[in-house]
Short mmCIF file of C-alpha atoms (C1' of nucleotides) in Angstrom, two decimals:
data_model
loop_
_atom_site.label_atom_id
_atom_site.label_comp_id
_atom_site.label_asym_id
_atom_site.label_seq_id
_atom_site.Cartn_x
_atom_site.Cartn_y
_atom_site.Cartn_z
CA UNK A 1 -21.91 9.85 16.87
CA UNK A 2 -25.61 8.37 16.05
CA UNK A 3 -27.97 9.73 17.89
CA UNK A 4 -27.27 9.02 21.42
CA UNK A 5 -26.26 12.51 21.95
CA UNK A 6 -29.60 13.00 22.68
CA UNK A 7 -30.26 15.81 20.30
CA UNK A 8 -32.82 14.95 18.06
CA UNK A 9 -34.70 18.20 19.12
CA UNK A 10 -38.62 17.83 18.31
CA UNK A 11 -40.49 14.54 18.43
CA UNK A 12 -39.38 11.37 19.84
CA UNK A 13 -41.50 10.37 22.16
CA UNK A 14 -39.86 11.20 25.60
CA UNK A 15 -41.44 14.26 27.10
CA UNK A 16 -38.20 16.28 27.34
CA UNK A 17 -36.63 16.65 30.85
CA UNK A 18 -34.02 19.86 31.18
CA UNK A 19 -33.27 22.37 28.23
CA UNK A 20 -33.79 21.58 25.03
CA UNK A 21 -30.78 21.41 22.48
CA UNK A 22 -30.62 24.35 20.34
CA UNK A 23 -29.64 22.87 17.06
CA UNK A 24 -29.20 19.56 15.70
CA UNK A 25 -26.35 17.51 13.80
CA UNK A 26 -28.21 17.70 10.77
CA UNK A 27 -28.59 21.24 10.82
CA UNK A 28 -24.91 22.01 11.96
CA UNK A 29 -24.00 19.72 9.18
CA UNK A 30 -26.14 21.56 6.72
CA UNK A 31 -24.67 25.32 7.74
CA UNK A 32 -20.91 23.62 7.52
CA UNK A 33 -21.49 22.19 3.91
CA UNK A 34 -22.71 25.59 2.91
CA UNK A 35 -19.93 27.24 4.37
CA UNK A 36 -17.20 24.55 2.88
CA UNK A 37 -19.02 25.08 -0.69
CA UNK A 38 -17.99 29.00 -0.28
CA UNK A 39 -14.92 29.12 1.29
CA UNK A 40 -13.70 26.16 0.90
CA UNK A 41 -13.03 23.00 3.85
CA UNK A 42 -9.68 24.26 5.04
CA UNK A 43 -10.33 28.09 4.99
CA UNK A 44 -13.49 27.68 7.45
CA UNK A 45 -12.96 27.47 10.99
CA UNK A 46 -14.92 25.79 13.56
CA UNK A 47 -15.60 29.57 14.86
CA UNK A 48 -16.92 30.23 11.60
CA UNK A 49 -19.14 27.45 11.73
CA UNK A 50 -20.57 27.71 15.17
CA UNK A 51 -20.86 31.22 14.59
CA UNK A 52 -23.19 30.58 11.33
CA UNK A 53 -25.25 28.45 13.46
CA UNK A 54 -25.50 30.63 16.18
CA UNK A 55 -23.78 28.40 19.02
CA UNK A 56 -20.67 28.65 20.95
CA UNK A 57 -18.02 26.86 19.83
CA UNK A 58 -17.54 24.93 23.05
CA UNK A 59 -21.19 23.68 22.16
CA UNK A 60 -20.17 22.75 18.43
CA UNK A 61 -17.70 19.97 19.84
CA UNK A 62 -20.80 18.61 21.68
CA UNK A 63 -22.46 18.11 18.20
CA UNK A 64 -19.39 16.50 16.67
CA UNK A 65 -16.48 15.39 18.06
CA UNK A 66 -14.63 16.93 15.11
CA UNK A 67 -14.67 19.31 12.36
CA UNK A 68 -13.83 16.28 10.14
CA UNK A 69 -16.84 14.41 11.47
CA UNK A 70 -18.99 17.00 9.77
CA UNK A 71 -19.76 15.70 6.43
CA UNK A 72 -20.68 12.05 7.59
CA UNK A 73 -23.86 12.82 9.14
CA UNK A 74 -24.89 10.07 10.95
CA UNK A 75 -23.00 7.31 9.25
CA UNK A 76 -24.14 4.94 12.02
CA UNK A 77 -27.36 4.60 10.72
CA UNK A 78 -26.58 4.01 7.37
CA UNK A 79 -24.35 1.29 8.45
CA UNK A 80 -27.65 -0.34 10.26
CA UNK A 81 -29.23 -0.05 7.18
CA UNK A 82 -26.75 -2.40 5.49
CA UNK A 83 -26.47 -4.33 8.44
CA UNK A 84 -30.12 -5.25 8.16
CA UNK A 85 -30.07 -5.68 4.23
CA UNK A 86 -27.46 -8.21 4.74
CA UNK A 87 -29.54 -10.10 7.44
CA UNK A 88 -32.68 -9.75 5.23
CA UNK A 89 -30.64 -11.98 2.59
CA UNK A 90 -31.51 -15.68 2.44
CA UNK A 91 -28.59 -17.88 3.09
CA UNK A 92 -28.73 -19.67 0.15
CA UNK A 93 -27.62 -16.81 -2.12
CA UNK A 94 -23.94 -17.28 -2.71
CA UNK A 95 -21.83 -15.28 -0.17
CA UNK A 96 -20.22 -13.16 -3.23
CA UNK A 97 -23.79 -12.55 -4.65
CA UNK A 98 -24.91 -11.29 -1.40
CA UNK A 99 -22.42 -8.72 -0.38
CA UNK A 100 -22.09 -7.28 -4.17
CA UNK A 101 -26.07 -7.01 -3.41
CA UNK A 102 -25.35 -5.08 -0.70
CA UNK A 103 -22.78 -3.07 -1.61
CA UNK A 104 -25.12 -1.84 -4.44
CA UNK A 105 -28.21 -1.29 -2.18
CA UNK A 106 -25.90 0.53 0.31
CA UNK A 107 -24.98 3.10 -2.44
CA UNK A 108 -28.57 3.65 -3.90
CA UNK A 109 -29.43 6.84 -3.79
CA UNK A 110 -32.45 8.56 -4.76
CA UNK A 111 -32.17 10.82 -7.93
CA UNK A 112 -33.36 14.24 -6.12
CA UNK A 113 -30.25 13.65 -3.58
CA UNK A 114 -27.75 12.92 -6.03
CA UNK A 115 -26.22 16.68 -6.64
CA UNK A 116 -26.45 16.92 -2.49
CA UNK A 117 -24.29 13.71 -2.27
CA UNK A 118 -21.85 14.23 -4.51
CA UNK A 119 -20.99 17.50 -3.02
CA UNK A 120 -20.49 15.82 -0.02
CA UNK A 121 -18.31 12.88 -1.63
CA UNK A 122 -16.45 15.17 -3.62
CA UNK A 123 -15.53 16.82 -0.11
CA UNK A 124 -15.04 13.59 1.71
CA UNK A 125 -12.75 12.10 -1.15
CA UNK A 126 -11.06 15.13 -2.37
CA UNK A 127 -9.98 16.93 0.84
CA UNK A 128 -6.95 15.34 1.96
CA UNK A 129 -7.43 15.98 5.69
CA UNK A 130 -11.01 14.48 4.99
CA UNK A 131 -10.10 11.61 3.22
CA UNK A 132 -7.41 10.49 5.71
CA UNK A 133 -10.35 10.80 8.67
CA UNK A 134 -12.83 8.71 6.44
CA UNK A 135 -10.40 5.64 6.81
CA UNK A 136 -11.74 5.59 10.16
CA UNK A 137 -15.31 5.35 9.19
CA UNK A 138 -14.66 3.02 6.21
CA UNK A 139 -13.17 0.96 8.86
CA UNK A 140 -16.73 0.82 10.53
CA UNK A 141 -18.31 -0.10 7.06
CA UNK A 142 -15.72 -2.66 6.46
CA UNK A 143 -16.56 -4.50 9.79
CA UNK A 144 -20.19 -4.73 8.85
CA UNK A 145 -19.25 -6.43 5.58
CA UNK A 146 -16.54 -8.83 7.48
CA UNK A 147 -18.97 -9.78 10.37
CA UNK A 148 -21.67 -10.99 7.84
CA UNK A 149 -19.32 -12.82 5.86
CA UNK A 150 -17.30 -14.32 8.98
CA UNK A 151 -20.89 -15.64 10.00
CA UNK A 152 -21.49 -17.09 6.64
CA UNK A 153 -18.10 -18.56 6.53
CA UNK A 154 -18.18 -19.82 9.86
CA UNK A 155 -14.95 -18.07 10.60
CA UNK A 156 -14.03 -15.50 13.16
CA UNK A 157 -14.74 -11.96 11.70
CA UNK A 158 -11.20 -10.93 12.20
CA UNK A 159 -9.55 -13.58 10.30
CA UNK A 160 -8.17 -13.40 6.87
CA UNK A 161 -10.74 -14.11 4.72
CA UNK A 162 -13.58 -11.78 5.68
CA UNK A 163 -11.30 -9.09 6.40
CA UNK A 164 -10.13 -9.41 2.69
CA UNK A 165 -13.16 -9.64 1.37
CA UNK A 166 -14.26 -6.21 3.56
CA UNK A 167 -11.27 -4.74 2.03
CA UNK A 168 -11.62 -5.63 -1.37
CA UNK A 169 -15.15 -4.71 -1.18
CA UNK A 170 -14.39 -1.29 -0.05
CA UNK A 171 -11.82 -0.64 -2.47
CA UNK A 172 -13.99 -1.56 -5.49
CA UNK A 173 -17.02 1.13 -4.11
CA UNK A 174 -14.08 3.49 -3.70
CA UNK A 175 -13.07 3.20 -7.46
CA UNK A 176 -16.64 3.39 -8.59
CA UNK A 177 -16.95 6.43 -6.46
CA UNK A 178 -14.00 8.27 -8.03
CA UNK A 179 -15.27 7.34 -11.50
CA UNK A 180 -18.49 8.89 -10.40
CA UNK A 181 -16.81 12.27 -9.16
CA UNK A 182 -15.29 12.65 -12.41
CA UNK A 183 -17.77 11.95 -14.76
CA UNK A 184 -20.60 14.47 -13.87
CA UNK A 185 -23.33 11.87 -16.07
CA UNK A 186 -22.32 8.60 -14.58
CA UNK A 187 -24.36 6.87 -12.90
CA UNK A 188 -22.91 5.48 -9.27
CA UNK A 189 -24.88 1.71 -9.40
CA UNK A 190 -23.60 1.27 -12.87
CA UNK A 191 -20.16 1.95 -12.10
CA UNK A 192 -20.21 -0.54 -9.01
CA UNK A 193 -21.57 -3.23 -11.01
CA UNK A 194 -18.94 -2.90 -13.85
CA UNK A 195 -16.07 -2.54 -11.26
CA UNK A 196 -17.35 -5.72 -9.52
CA UNK A 197 -18.10 -7.68 -12.74
CA UNK A 198 -14.21 -6.57 -13.72
CA UNK A 199 -12.99 -7.75 -10.54
CA UNK A 200 -14.59 -11.10 -11.26
CA UNK A 201 -13.36 -11.29 -14.88
CA UNK A 202 -9.78 -10.24 -14.32
CA UNK A 203 -9.51 -12.94 -11.08
CA UNK A 204 -10.66 -15.78 -13.42
CA UNK A 205 -7.32 -15.62 -15.36
CA UNK B 1 9.46 13.47 2.22
CA UNK B 2 12.00 11.57 0.22
CA UNK B 3 15.69 13.32 0.54
CA UNK B 4 14.54 16.89 -0.91
CA UNK B 5 14.86 18.38 2.26
CA UNK B 6 18.43 18.65 1.92
CA UNK B 7 19.34 16.63 4.73
CA UNK B 8 21.58 13.35 4.11
CA UNK B 9 24.38 14.25 6.33
CA UNK B 10 27.83 13.14 5.51
CA UNK B 11 28.35 11.72 2.01
CA UNK B 12 26.15 12.83 -1.09
CA UNK B 13 28.56 14.29 -3.45
CA UNK B 14 28.05 18.11 -3.14
CA UNK B 15 31.07 19.43 -0.97
CA UNK B 16 28.52 21.03 1.43
CA UNK B 17 27.95 24.74 1.57
CA UNK B 18 26.91 26.71 4.55
CA UNK B 19 26.12 25.21 8.04
CA UNK B 20 25.69 21.38 8.22
CA UNK B 21 22.33 19.76 9.36
CA UNK B 22 22.53 18.77 12.90
CA UNK B 23 20.69 15.41 12.52
CA UNK B 24 18.88 13.21 9.90
CA UNK B 25 15.37 12.11 9.00
CA UNK B 26 16.56 8.71 9.99
CA UNK B 27 17.93 9.67 13.23
CA UNK B 28 14.63 11.25 14.27
CA UNK B 29 12.66 8.79 13.03
CA UNK B 30 14.57 6.42 15.30
CA UNK B 31 14.59 8.51 18.56
CA UNK B 32 10.64 9.15 17.94
CA UNK B 33 10.08 5.23 17.26
CA UNK B 34 11.69 4.83 20.32
CA UNK B 35 9.50 7.28 22.58
CA UNK B 36 6.34 5.96 20.78
CA UNK B 37 7.49 2.66 22.08
CA UNK B 38 7.82 3.82 25.71
CA UNK B 39 4.73 6.17 26.44
CA UNK B 40 2.75 5.82 23.41
CA UNK B 41 2.07 7.72 20.20
CA UNK B 42 -0.36 10.05 21.71
CA UNK B 43 1.32 10.71 24.66
CA UNK B 44 4.57 11.66 22.86
CA UNK B 45 4.78 15.37 21.77
CA UNK B 46 6.65 16.78 19.14
CA UNK B 47 8.25 18.80 21.98
CA UNK B 48 9.53 15.68 23.65
CA UNK B 49 10.84 14.32 20.38
CA UNK B 50 12.72 17.76 19.52
CA UNK B 51 14.24 17.52 23.24
CA UNK B 52 15.37 13.61 22.86
CA UNK B 53 17.17 14.53 19.68
CA UNK B 54 18.74 17.67 21.00
CA UNK B 55 17.36 19.87 18.43
CA UNK B 56 14.60 22.98 18.57
CA UNK B 57 10.94 22.18 17.94
CA UNK B 58 11.09 24.67 15.24
CA UNK B 59 13.79 22.20 13.60
CA UNK B 60 12.16 19.47 14.11
CA UNK B 61 9.22 20.47 11.41
CA UNK B 62 12.12 21.03 8.83
CA UNK B 63 12.99 17.60 8.83
CA UNK B 64 9.03 16.08 8.72
CA UNK B 65 6.33 17.86 7.98
CA UNK B 66 4.13 16.21 10.40
CA UNK B 67 4.47 14.11 13.62
CA UNK B 68 2.13 11.47 11.73
CA UNK B 69 5.26 11.41 9.40
CA UNK B 70 7.70 9.80 11.53
CA UNK B 71 6.95 6.34 11.26
CA UNK B 72 7.19 6.42 7.55
CA UNK B 73 10.84 6.97 6.81
CA UNK B 74 11.31 7.59 3.01
CA UNK B 75 8.35 6.03 1.50
CA UNK B 76 9.26 7.14 -1.85
CA UNK B 77 12.24 5.15 -2.03
CA UNK B 78 10.11 2.16 -1.44
CA UNK B 79 7.55 3.19 -4.19
CA UNK B 80 10.47 3.58 -6.68
CA UNK B 81 11.49 0.24 -5.69
CA UNK B 82 8.30 -1.37 -6.60
CA UNK B 83 7.92 0.79 -9.80
CA UNK B 84 11.38 -0.66 -10.82
CA UNK B 85 10.32 -4.23 -10.20
CA UNK B 86 6.89 -3.84 -11.97
CA UNK B 87 9.10 -2.43 -15.07
CA UNK B 88 11.24 -5.27 -15.05
CA UNK B 89 8.82 -7.68 -15.55
CA UNK B 90 8.21 -9.17 -19.26
CA UNK B 91 4.90 -7.70 -20.81
CA UNK B 92 3.97 -11.63 -21.83
CA UNK B 93 3.09 -11.85 -18.32
CA UNK B 94 -0.54 -12.05 -17.61
CA UNK B 95 -1.81 -8.58 -15.66
CA UNK B 96 -2.91 -10.07 -12.68
CA UNK B 97 0.43 -12.51 -12.01
CA UNK B 98 2.53 -9.37 -12.48
CA UNK B 99 1.00 -7.08 -10.00
CA UNK B 100 0.42 -9.92 -7.62
CA UNK B 101 4.27 -10.60 -7.68
CA UNK B 102 4.96 -7.01 -7.12
CA UNK B 103 2.62 -6.87 -4.30
CA UNK B 104 4.66 -9.79 -2.70
CA UNK B 105 7.88 -8.63 -3.70
CA UNK B 106 7.24 -5.28 -2.47
CA UNK B 107 6.29 -6.62 1.04
CA UNK B 108 9.07 -9.12 1.26
CA UNK B 109 11.61 -7.95 4.45
CA UNK B 110 14.68 -9.14 5.62
CA UNK B 111 14.24 -11.71 8.45
CA UNK B 112 16.58 -9.35 10.40
CA UNK B 113 14.09 -6.45 10.09
CA UNK B 114 11.08 -8.12 10.80
CA UNK B 115 10.66 -7.23 14.56
CA UNK B 116 11.38 -3.35 13.73
CA UNK B 117 9.12 -3.45 10.92
CA UNK B 118 6.10 -5.19 12.86
CA UNK B 119 6.31 -2.58 15.40
CA UNK B 120 6.28 0.13 12.97
CA UNK B 121 3.34 -1.20 11.00
CA UNK B 122 1.35 -2.07 14.50
CA UNK B 123 1.69 1.69 14.91
CA UNK B 124 0.66 2.60 11.69
CA UNK B 125 -2.28 0.37 11.59
CA UNK B 126 -3.23 0.90 15.19
CA UNK B 127 -3.39 4.25 16.06
CA UNK B 128 -5.86 5.68 14.62
CA UNK B 129 -4.19 9.13 13.94
CA UNK B 130 -1.64 7.44 11.99
CA UNK B 131 -4.13 4.77 10.44
CA UNK B 132 -6.07 7.68 9.31
CA UNK B 133 -2.72 9.75 7.76
CA UNK B 134 -1.62 6.57 6.00
CA UNK B 135 -4.47 6.59 3.80
CA UNK B 136 -2.70 9.69 1.72
CA UNK B 137 0.85 7.29 1.53
CA UNK B 138 -1.22 4.40 0.21
CA UNK B 139 -2.82 6.57 -2.46
CA UNK B 140 0.65 6.96 -3.59
CA UNK B 141 0.89 3.26 -3.59
CA UNK B 142 -2.10 2.88 -5.48
CA UNK B 143 -1.10 5.30 -8.22
CA UNK B 144 1.98 2.93 -8.53
CA UNK B 145 -0.01 -0.47 -9.33
CA UNK B 146 -2.70 1.92 -11.26
CA UNK B 147 -0.31 3.60 -13.48
CA UNK B 148 1.01 -0.06 -14.71
CA UNK B 149 -2.02 -1.79 -15.29
CA UNK B 150 -3.23 1.28 -17.16
CA UNK B 151 -0.22 0.86 -19.46
CA UNK B 152 -0.68 -2.95 -19.76
CA UNK B 153 -4.26 -2.20 -20.57
CA UNK B 154 -3.98 0.58 -22.72
CA UNK B 155 -6.08 2.92 -21.10
CA UNK B 156 -5.86 6.07 -18.88
CA UNK B 157 -4.52 5.44 -15.42
CA UNK B 158 -7.41 6.95 -13.91
CA UNK B 159 -10.18 5.05 -15.59
CA UNK B 160 -12.04 2.69 -13.43
CA UNK B 161 -10.25 -0.72 -14.37
CA UNK B 162 -6.91 0.50 -13.03
CA UNK B 163 -8.16 2.20 -9.86
CA UNK B 164 -10.74 -0.88 -9.04
CA UNK B 165 -7.35 -3.35 -9.29
CA UNK B 166 -5.20 -0.82 -7.46
CA UNK B 167 -7.64 -0.60 -4.53
CA UNK B 168 -8.21 -4.07 -4.58
CA UNK B 169 -4.63 -4.71 -4.21
CA UNK B 170 -4.07 -2.45 -1.60
CA UNK B 171 -6.91 -3.65 0.55
CA UNK B 172 -5.58 -7.48 0.31
CA UNK B 173 -2.34 -5.94 1.39
CA UNK B 174 -3.53 -4.87 4.42
CA UNK B 175 -5.73 -7.44 5.25
CA UNK B 176 -2.90 -9.63 4.90
CA UNK B 177 -0.95 -7.00 7.44
CA UNK B 178 -3.57 -7.22 10.12
CA UNK B 179 -3.54 -11.09 10.09
CA UNK B 180 0.34 -10.81 10.23
CA UNK B 181 0.49 -8.24 13.00
CA UNK B 182 -2.06 -10.45 15.14
CA UNK B 183 -0.54 -13.79 14.76
CA UNK B 184 3.29 -13.15 16.08
CA UNK B 185 4.81 -16.47 14.10
CA UNK B 186 2.78 -15.89 11.03
CA UNK B 187 4.74 -15.15 7.71
CA UNK B 188 3.85 -12.08 5.83
CA UNK B 189 4.93 -13.48 2.33
CA UNK B 190 2.28 -16.33 2.66
CA UNK B 191 -0.40 -14.65 4.34
CA UNK B 192 -0.37 -12.19 1.06
CA UNK B 193 -0.42 -15.23 -1.23
CA UNK B 194 -3.20 -16.98 0.29
CA UNK B 195 -5.14 -13.55 0.40
CA UNK B 196 -4.78 -13.29 -3.16
CA UNK B 197 -5.65 -16.84 -3.87
CA UNK B 198 -8.67 -16.53 -2.03
CA UNK B 199 -9.59 -13.48 -3.68
CA UNK B 200 -9.18 -15.56 -7.16
CA UNK B 201 -11.43 -18.31 -5.74
CA UNK B 202 -13.96 -16.20 -4.38
CA UNK B 203 -14.40 -14.48 -7.47
CA UNK B 204 -14.63 -17.76 -9.56
CA UNK B 205 -18.02 -18.20 -8.24
"C1'" DC C 1 42.85 36.41 9.36
"C1'" DT C 2 39.06 38.94 7.85
"C1'" DT C 3 34.88 39.05 4.96
"C1'" DC C 4 31.32 37.52 2.19
"C1'" DC C 5 28.14 34.23 1.39
"C1'" DA C 6 24.98 30.13 1.83
"C1'" DT C 7 22.36 27.28 4.73
"C1'" DT C 8 20.79 25.64 9.12
"C1'" DC C 9 19.09 26.44 13.50
"C1'" DG C 10 15.76 28.00 16.89
"C1'" DG C 11 13.19 31.41 19.23
"C1'" DC C 12 8.86 33.62 19.50
"C1'" DA C 13 4.36 34.89 18.27
"C1'" DC C 14 0.35 32.96 16.05
"C1'" DT C 15 -3.41 30.29 14.32
"C1'" DG C 16 -6.57 26.48 14.50
"C1'" DG C 17 -8.67 21.99 16.53
"C1'" DG C 18 -9.73 19.92 20.68
"C1'" DT C 19 -10.52 19.13 25.94
"C1'" DG C 20 -11.60 19.91 30.98
"C1'" DC C 21 -14.12 22.91 34.27
"C1'" DC C 22 -17.80 25.16 35.84
"C1'" DA C 23 -21.17 28.68 36.47
"C1'" DT C 24 -25.46 29.81 33.80
"C1'" DT C 25 -29.81 29.06 31.36
"C1'" DA C 26 -33.69 26.69 30.09
"C1'" DG C 27 -36.55 23.62 30.73
"C1'" DT C 28 -39.98 19.97 34.04
"C1'" DA C 29 -41.86 18.08 37.70
"C1'" DT C 30 -43.54 18.93 42.69
"C1'" DA D 1 -41.39 29.11 44.59
"C1'" DT D 2 -38.37 24.99 44.92
"C1'" DA D 3 -35.96 20.95 43.16
"C1'" DC D 4 -33.91 18.52 39.68
"C1'" DT D 5 -32.12 17.65 34.89
"C1'" DA D 6 -29.76 18.67 30.97
"C1'" DA D 7 -27.91 21.69 27.46
"C1'" DT D 8 -24.95 26.08 26.95
"C1'" DG D 9 -21.04 28.68 26.41
"C1'" DG D 10 -17.03 31.02 28.44
"C1'" DC D 11 -12.42 30.43 29.85
"C1'" DA D 12 -8.29 28.46 30.47
"C1'" DC D 13 -5.26 25.34 28.66
"C1'" DC D 14 -2.54 21.53 25.37
"C1'" DC D 15 -0.87 20.28 21.03
"C1'" DA D 16 0.25 20.50 16.20
"C1'" DG D 17 1.95 23.54 12.86
"C1'" DT D 18 3.29 27.94 10.24
"C1'" DG D 19 5.65 32.92 9.18
"C1'" DC D 20 9.24 35.22 10.38
"C1'" DC D 21 13.85 36.86 11.40
"C1'" DG D 22 17.93 37.34 13.78
"C1'" DA D 23 21.78 34.36 15.45
"C1'" DA D 24 24.87 30.38 14.61
"C1'" DT D 25 28.26 27.78 11.76
"C1'" DG D 26 30.51 26.23 7.90
"C1'" DG D 27 33.17 27.31 3.17
"C1'" DA D 28 35.31 29.94 0.02
"C1'" DA D 29 37.19 34.46 -1.62
"C1'" DG D 30 39.99 38.46 -0.47
#
DNA sequence: CTTCCATTCGGCACTGGGTGCCATTAGTAT
DNA sequence: ATACTAATGGCACCCAGTGCCGAATGGAAG
């Protein structure tokens, strides 16, 4: 995914060589999300999406490796943002504080994008096929957390402690998301904070 | 899954009426696991499995809803075991102790089944398609934990606290499993214990 | 033994996601 | 105009999964 498919039609700098891409991931994603909202995920075929976007079915699969990837946009860019945030934190900040802060920061969303993001997440966590596929994305997210924790702890990234920490953080975040989707008026940041706080209290026993 | 597909060929009680099933989930699962070990999951088609088991492709899908379900056996029975174990614990045992104990108990495996279980889990966590599909099974597991926690806490099962706890426990268990798969000589119970212990220490900060 | 009924089997055709191949199209540079 | 580059999209193909329906297999009732 990410932007290595050479598609950012328009600016970028490179004077373009060869035929220009006829669309973008973002546009395809948008078209698809609209269709999903109308007919539902399962009742929307890739042909429908390609037709609605005015491209061939074969071309669709050059922009997205699978139908399941549509709601994700370019997650890799988000991961880079998270990595950068973690690296910007001072090393004397306790590990748990750093990780908790980054989870909160990663999931901070501008108010105007809340409805949009809500729809995306409702899809991702509500449609079984998408929830299953999401696991693979979450794995990449966990790796970011685990690598940071491993560096701070001075242990390999694939050892128990960073991995367990990363899994835990993912779990907490998803539990908060589920609440957020159910309660229309809830604030995601607050939910994340209380989930994290709860974890600390519960384990203090 | 479970046993509602009416296939437990042999005993059961009901004197059988109509044609008898020509195989069982267990046998199919066994045949499939063997093929997976030889050729790999992705390079084994459903036709291969059906042929190896001596049944028609169409019949295969009456025993398993999908190819992805093959390595799972009857997970529902395991979940019932877990529920029963949780219910058997005294109510004055602190919640966290109860949950931790049940995670450990759920993943206790007889020594003779270790190699078998290892292969199954290596498949489930190593093949992307299976890992993704597993999410749906893990959801059922999480529900068991969340329902118990909710009862102990006197809150709805879909509220934040039980859900976050369940997610966390799943994460810890999976982190331990990953270590177990990497280290051939490791003991799963010990890994689970140290992962749980670590979580407590880390959050005590 | 024959008839009836229940249940499983499995072939066939079809949908839908995903891929490899390759000619075509649309651009830039010379 | 020519050459080169990169994206497009049609076509054929593979595989998972489903609906339909007739055929096979068994027990029970006549």
